[in-house]
Each structure stands twice: as C-alpha cells, then as structure tokens.
Backbone as CSV, one residue per row, in Angstrom:
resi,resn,N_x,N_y,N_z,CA_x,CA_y,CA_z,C_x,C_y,C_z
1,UNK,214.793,51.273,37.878,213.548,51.619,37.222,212.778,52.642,38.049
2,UNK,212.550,53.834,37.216,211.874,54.596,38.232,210.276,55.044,37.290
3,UNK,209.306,55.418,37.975,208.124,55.446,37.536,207.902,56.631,36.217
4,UNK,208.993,57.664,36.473,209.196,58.527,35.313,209.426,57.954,34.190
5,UNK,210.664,57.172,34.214,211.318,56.466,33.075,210.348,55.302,32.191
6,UNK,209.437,54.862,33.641,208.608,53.478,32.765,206.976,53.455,33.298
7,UNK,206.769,54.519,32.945,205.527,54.513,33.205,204.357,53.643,32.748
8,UNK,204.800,53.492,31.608,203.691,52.075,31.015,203.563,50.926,31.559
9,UNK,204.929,50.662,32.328,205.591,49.285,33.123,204.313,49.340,34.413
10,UNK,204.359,50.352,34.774,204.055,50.715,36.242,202.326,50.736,36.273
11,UNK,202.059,51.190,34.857,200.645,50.884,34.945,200.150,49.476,34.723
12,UNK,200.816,49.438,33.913,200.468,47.464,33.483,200.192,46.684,34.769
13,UNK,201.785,47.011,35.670,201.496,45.943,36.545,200.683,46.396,37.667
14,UNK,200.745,47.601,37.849,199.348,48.004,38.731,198.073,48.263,38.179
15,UNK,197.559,47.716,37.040,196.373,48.165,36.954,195.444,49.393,36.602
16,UNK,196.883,50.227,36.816,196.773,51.599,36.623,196.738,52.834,35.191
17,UNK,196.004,54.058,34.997,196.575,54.268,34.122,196.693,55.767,34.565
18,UNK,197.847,55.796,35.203,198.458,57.134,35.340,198.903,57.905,34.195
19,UNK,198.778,59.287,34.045,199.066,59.508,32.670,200.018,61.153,33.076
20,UNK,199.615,61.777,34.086,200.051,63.038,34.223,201.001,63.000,35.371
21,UNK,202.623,62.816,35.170,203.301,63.083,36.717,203.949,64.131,36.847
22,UNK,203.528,65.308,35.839,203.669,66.768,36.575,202.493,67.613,37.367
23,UNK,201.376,67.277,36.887,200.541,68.192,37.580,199.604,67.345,38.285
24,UNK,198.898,68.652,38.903,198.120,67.594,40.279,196.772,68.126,39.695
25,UNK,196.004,66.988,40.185,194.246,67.171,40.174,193.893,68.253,40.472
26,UNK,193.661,68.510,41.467,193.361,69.646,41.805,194.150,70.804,42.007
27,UNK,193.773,71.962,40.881,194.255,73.290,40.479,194.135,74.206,41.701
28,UNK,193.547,73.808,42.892,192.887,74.914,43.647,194.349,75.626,44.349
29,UNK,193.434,76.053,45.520,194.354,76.747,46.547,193.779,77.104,48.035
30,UNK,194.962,77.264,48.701,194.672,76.695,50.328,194.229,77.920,50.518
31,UNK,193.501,77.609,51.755,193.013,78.581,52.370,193.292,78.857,53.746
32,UNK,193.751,79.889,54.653,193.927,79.477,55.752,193.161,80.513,56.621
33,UNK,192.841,81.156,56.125,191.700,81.651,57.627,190.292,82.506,56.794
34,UNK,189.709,81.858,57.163,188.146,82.959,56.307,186.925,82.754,57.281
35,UNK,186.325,83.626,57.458,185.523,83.840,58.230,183.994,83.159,57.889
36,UNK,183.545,83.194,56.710,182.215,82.424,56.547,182.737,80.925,56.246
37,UNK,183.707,80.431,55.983,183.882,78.851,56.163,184.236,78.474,57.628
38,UNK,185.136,79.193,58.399,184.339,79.345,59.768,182.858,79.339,60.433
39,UNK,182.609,79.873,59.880,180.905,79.973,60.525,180.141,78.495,59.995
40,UNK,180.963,78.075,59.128,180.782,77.041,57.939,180.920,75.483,59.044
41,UNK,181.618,75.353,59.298,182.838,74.721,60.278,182.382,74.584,61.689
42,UNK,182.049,75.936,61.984,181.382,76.038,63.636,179.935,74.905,63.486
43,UNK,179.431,75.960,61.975,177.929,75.031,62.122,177.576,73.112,62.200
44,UNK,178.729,72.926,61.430,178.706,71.666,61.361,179.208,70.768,62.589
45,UNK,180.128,71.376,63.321,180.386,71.127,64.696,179.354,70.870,65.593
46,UNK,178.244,71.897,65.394,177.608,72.207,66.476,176.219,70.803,66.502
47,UNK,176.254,70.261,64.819,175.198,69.773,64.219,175.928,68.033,64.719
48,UNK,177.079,68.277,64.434,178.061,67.019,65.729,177.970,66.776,66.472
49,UNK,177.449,67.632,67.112,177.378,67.874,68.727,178.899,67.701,69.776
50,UNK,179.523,68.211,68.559,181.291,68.360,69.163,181.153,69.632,70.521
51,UNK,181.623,69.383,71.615,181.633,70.096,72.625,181.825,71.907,72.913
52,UNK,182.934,72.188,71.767,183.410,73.336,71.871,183.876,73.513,69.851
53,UNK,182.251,74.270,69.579,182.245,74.133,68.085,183.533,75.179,67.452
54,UNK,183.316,76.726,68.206,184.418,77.396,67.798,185.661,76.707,67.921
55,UNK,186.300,76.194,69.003,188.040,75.709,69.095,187.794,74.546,68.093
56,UNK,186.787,73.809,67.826,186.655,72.723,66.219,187.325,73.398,65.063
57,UNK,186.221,74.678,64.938,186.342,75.326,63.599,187.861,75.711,63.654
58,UNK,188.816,76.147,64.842,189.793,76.976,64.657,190.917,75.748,64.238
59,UNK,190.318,74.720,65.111,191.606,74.206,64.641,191.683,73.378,63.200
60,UNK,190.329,73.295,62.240,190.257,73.340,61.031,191.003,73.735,60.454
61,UNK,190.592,75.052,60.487,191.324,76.514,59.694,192.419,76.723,60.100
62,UNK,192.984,76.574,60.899,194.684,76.147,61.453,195.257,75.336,60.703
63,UNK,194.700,74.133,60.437,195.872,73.250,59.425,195.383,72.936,58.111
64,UNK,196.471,73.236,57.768,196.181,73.641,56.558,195.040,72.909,55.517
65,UNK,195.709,71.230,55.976,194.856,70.366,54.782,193.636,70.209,55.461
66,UNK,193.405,70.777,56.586,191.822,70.381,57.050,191.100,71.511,56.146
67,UNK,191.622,72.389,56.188,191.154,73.693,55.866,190.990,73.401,54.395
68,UNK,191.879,72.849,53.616,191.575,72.430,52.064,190.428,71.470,51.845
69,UNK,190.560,70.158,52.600,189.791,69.432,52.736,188.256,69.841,52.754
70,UNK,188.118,70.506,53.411,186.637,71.031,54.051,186.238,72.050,52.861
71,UNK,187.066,72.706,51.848,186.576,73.632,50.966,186.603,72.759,50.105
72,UNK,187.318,71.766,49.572,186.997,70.858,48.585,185.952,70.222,48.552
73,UNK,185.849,70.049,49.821,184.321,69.146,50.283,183.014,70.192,49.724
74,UNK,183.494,71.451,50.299,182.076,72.240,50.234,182.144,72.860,48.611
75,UNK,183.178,72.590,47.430,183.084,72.810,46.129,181.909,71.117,44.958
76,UNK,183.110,70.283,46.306,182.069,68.735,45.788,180.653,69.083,45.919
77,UNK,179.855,69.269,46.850,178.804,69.534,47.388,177.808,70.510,46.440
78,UNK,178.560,71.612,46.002,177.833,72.470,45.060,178.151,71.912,43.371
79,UNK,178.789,70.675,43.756,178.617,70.186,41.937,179.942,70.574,41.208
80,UNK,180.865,71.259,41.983,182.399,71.397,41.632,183.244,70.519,41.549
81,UNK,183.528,69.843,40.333,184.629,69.103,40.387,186.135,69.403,40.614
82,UNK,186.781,69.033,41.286,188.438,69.548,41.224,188.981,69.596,39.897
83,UNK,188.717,67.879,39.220,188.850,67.636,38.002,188.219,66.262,37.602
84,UNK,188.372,65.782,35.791,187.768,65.031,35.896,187.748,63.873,36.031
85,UNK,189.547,63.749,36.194,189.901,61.820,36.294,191.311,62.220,36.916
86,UNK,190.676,61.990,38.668,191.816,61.691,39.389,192.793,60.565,38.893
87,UNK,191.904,59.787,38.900,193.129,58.489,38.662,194.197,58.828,37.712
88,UNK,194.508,59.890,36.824,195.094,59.761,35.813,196.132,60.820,36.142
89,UNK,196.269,61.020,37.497,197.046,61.989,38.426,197.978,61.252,39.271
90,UNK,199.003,61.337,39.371,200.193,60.489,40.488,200.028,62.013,41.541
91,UNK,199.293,63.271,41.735,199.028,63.717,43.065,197.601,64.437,42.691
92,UNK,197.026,64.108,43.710,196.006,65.115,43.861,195.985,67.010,44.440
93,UNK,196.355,66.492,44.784,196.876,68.249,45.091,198.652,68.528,45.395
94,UNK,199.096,69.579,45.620,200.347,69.605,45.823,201.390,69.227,46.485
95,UNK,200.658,67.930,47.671,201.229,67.457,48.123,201.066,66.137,48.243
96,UNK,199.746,65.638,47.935,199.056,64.652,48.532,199.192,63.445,47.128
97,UNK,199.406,62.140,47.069,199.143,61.198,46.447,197.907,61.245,46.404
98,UNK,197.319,60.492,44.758,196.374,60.124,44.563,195.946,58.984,45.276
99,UNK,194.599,58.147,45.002,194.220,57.008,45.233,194.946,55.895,44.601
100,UNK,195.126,56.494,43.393,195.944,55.171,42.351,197.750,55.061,43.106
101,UNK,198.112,56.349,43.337,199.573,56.045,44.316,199.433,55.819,45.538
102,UNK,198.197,56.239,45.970,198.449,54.887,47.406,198.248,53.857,47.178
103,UNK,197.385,53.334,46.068,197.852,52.055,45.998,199.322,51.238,45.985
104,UNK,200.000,52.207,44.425,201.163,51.703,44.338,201.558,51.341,45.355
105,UNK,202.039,52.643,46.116,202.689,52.718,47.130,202.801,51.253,48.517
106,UNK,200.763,51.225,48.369,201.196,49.749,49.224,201.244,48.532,48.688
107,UNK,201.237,48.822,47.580,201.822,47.238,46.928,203.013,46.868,46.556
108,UNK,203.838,48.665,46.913,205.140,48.271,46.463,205.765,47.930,48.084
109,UNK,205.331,48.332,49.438,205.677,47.976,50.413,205.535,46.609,50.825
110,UNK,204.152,46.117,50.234,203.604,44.446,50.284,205.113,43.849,49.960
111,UNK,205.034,44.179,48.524,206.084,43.410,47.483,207.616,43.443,48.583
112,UNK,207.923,44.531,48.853,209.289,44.511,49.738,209.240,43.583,50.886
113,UNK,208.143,44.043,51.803,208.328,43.214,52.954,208.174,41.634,52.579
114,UNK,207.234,41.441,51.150,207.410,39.777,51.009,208.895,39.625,50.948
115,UNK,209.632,39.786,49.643,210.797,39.904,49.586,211.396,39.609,50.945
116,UNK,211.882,40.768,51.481,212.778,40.425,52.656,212.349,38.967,53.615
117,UNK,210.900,39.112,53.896,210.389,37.943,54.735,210.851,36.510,53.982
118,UNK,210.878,36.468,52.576,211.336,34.867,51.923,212.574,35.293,51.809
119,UNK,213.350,36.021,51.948,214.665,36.048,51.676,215.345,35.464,53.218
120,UNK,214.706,36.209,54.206,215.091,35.883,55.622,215.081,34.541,56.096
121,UNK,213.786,33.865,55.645,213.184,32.419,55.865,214.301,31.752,55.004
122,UNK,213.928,31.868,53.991,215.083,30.934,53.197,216.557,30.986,53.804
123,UNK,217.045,31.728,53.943,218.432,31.853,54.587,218.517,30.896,55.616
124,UNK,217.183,30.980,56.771,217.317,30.175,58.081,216.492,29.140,58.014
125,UNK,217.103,28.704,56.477,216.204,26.890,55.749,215.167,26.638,56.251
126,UNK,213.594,27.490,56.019,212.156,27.176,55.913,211.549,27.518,55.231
C-alpha cells in the first residue's frame, strides 16, 4: 500500500486530508544571495544581540533553506500567503514535508517501532 495508490486510506487513518501529491504549497523560489535581505538579516542579528551580525547574515544566505525560510517569513509578515491550505499539501515546498507528513511520518515510525518492540517481546515470552 502506498500513499499514491490509497490516499483516502491514509487520510482516514491519519486524520488527514491530503489532497495534492504533486505540487507543493509554496510556488516560490530560493534565493541565494541579495543584498537588502542581507541588510535584512544583519539587522535582525544585531537586534539579537548575536555577536558577529554580518558572518549571521552570511551564513543565512549561504544555505539555502535559511535563506528561503527568512523570505517566507518576511512575505508572512507583509500579509503574503504562500498558499491557502497547507495541510492539503504532502510538501510544502520542493523539498520539505508538510506538517500533516510529519505527522504521518511519525506515526508511521511509532507504529513500526511498536510492531517490532511486541514482536521482539513476544518471541522472548513477555
């Protein structure tokens, strides 16, 4: 059973109602070096009172998802939505699981490790 094939299955028992598992929430796009979200970045550092605000900002804007993160943040902020119902997304952006698949995700790890743990016990009669 895979989540493509039974998607209704998968919401039922999670609670969930995933509806889109080709596209992601958010349409945007990365950014990796710009100079006024820098200055953007420094400022907020400095308002941190993080030690060394420029090497903050750089290493923001160095990786990648900080660098997304922080413009998503500053689109939230001005009233920009990415979109309008994450939940109904199995990714939020192009790489990233939603909230509703991390759930899955740890309930499907719960579910395994129970599994193995009563499978193990039982074997060594407790």
């Amino acid at each position: 059973n895979t989540m493509f094939d039974h998607l209704d299955q998968y919401n039922e028992k999670y609670n969930t109602h995933i509806s889109n598992l080709t596209q992601s929430c958010w349409q945007g796009w990365y950014i990796l070096r710009n100079e006024p979200v820098k200055q953007q970045i420094e400022q907020l550092a400095q308002e941190l009172n993080t030690a060394n605000s420029t090497a903050f900002a750089n290493h923001v804007l160095s990786t990648t998802s900080l660098a997304e993160a922080h413009f998503v943040n500053q689109l939230q902020a001005a009233g920009i939505k990415p979109c309008d119902n994450p939940d109904d997304y199995m990714f939020w952006d192009k790489v990233h699981p939603t909230r509703v698949m991390h759930q899955i995700l740890a309930q499907t790890v719960i579910e395994q490790l129970n599994d193995v743990y009563f499978i193990k016990n039982k074997k060594l009669g407790t």
